[in-house]
């Protein structure tokens, strides 16, 4: 009997991948790179995906429906399955995949924590500072407009996700604020 359990999907696995895909599509919007100056590098793309996923997971965890936490875990699992797959596609050797994925997990977790307090407090200045440190790796001048614009977009996305119902998420759908709405 236990053998059959190996072939069963985890709860919400497909939905987690669909929600993760929505976050990735949102993070790939060209305006992030062209208008907000996010570095169009592996790190820059990872940071944008991480921001969108962190906002989505935050929303799912805040839902009173107990399925929210399970969906949040499924989104997280999908993200890191995708990271593993992409590293393999880039030719990273099997021996270093686990170490690299662990490093990415730690980076994601640290960023999600750094963004949570300013989001919870409604503090766009603190969120912009955290984004400047992480997304631009401190390369922008103090007071640069880009982190403030990305922080405003993150708050807009957070509010937009809060207005979406669990039935929408269970259907694998999530809407994110458009970056062309952010001013730089």
PDB file of C-alpha atoms in Angstrom, residues 6 13 37 85 121 133 138 152 162 176 180:
ATOM      1  CA  UNK A   6       4.710   7.606  -3.870  1.00  0.00           C
ATOM      2  CA  UNK A  13       0.526  20.961  -6.182  1.00  0.00           C
ATOM      3  CA  UNK A  37      15.882  49.976 -13.776  1.00  0.00           C
ATOM      4  CA  UNK A  85      15.028  22.837 -12.770  1.00  0.00           C
ATOM      5  CA  UNK A 121       3.477  48.724   9.217  1.00  0.00           C
ATOM      6  CA  UNK A 133      19.476  46.788  -0.582  1.00  0.00           C
ATOM      7  CA  UNK A 138      23.047  49.047  -2.891  1.00  0.00           C
ATOM      8  CA  UNK A 152       4.575  51.604  -4.140  1.00  0.00           C
ATOM      9  CA  UNK A 162      -5.988  41.080  -0.422  1.00  0.00           C
ATOM     10  CA  UNK A 176      -0.698  41.448  -9.614  1.00  0.00           C
ATOM     11  CA  UNK A 180       3.566  50.686 -15.639  1.00  0.00           C
TER      12      UNK A 180
END
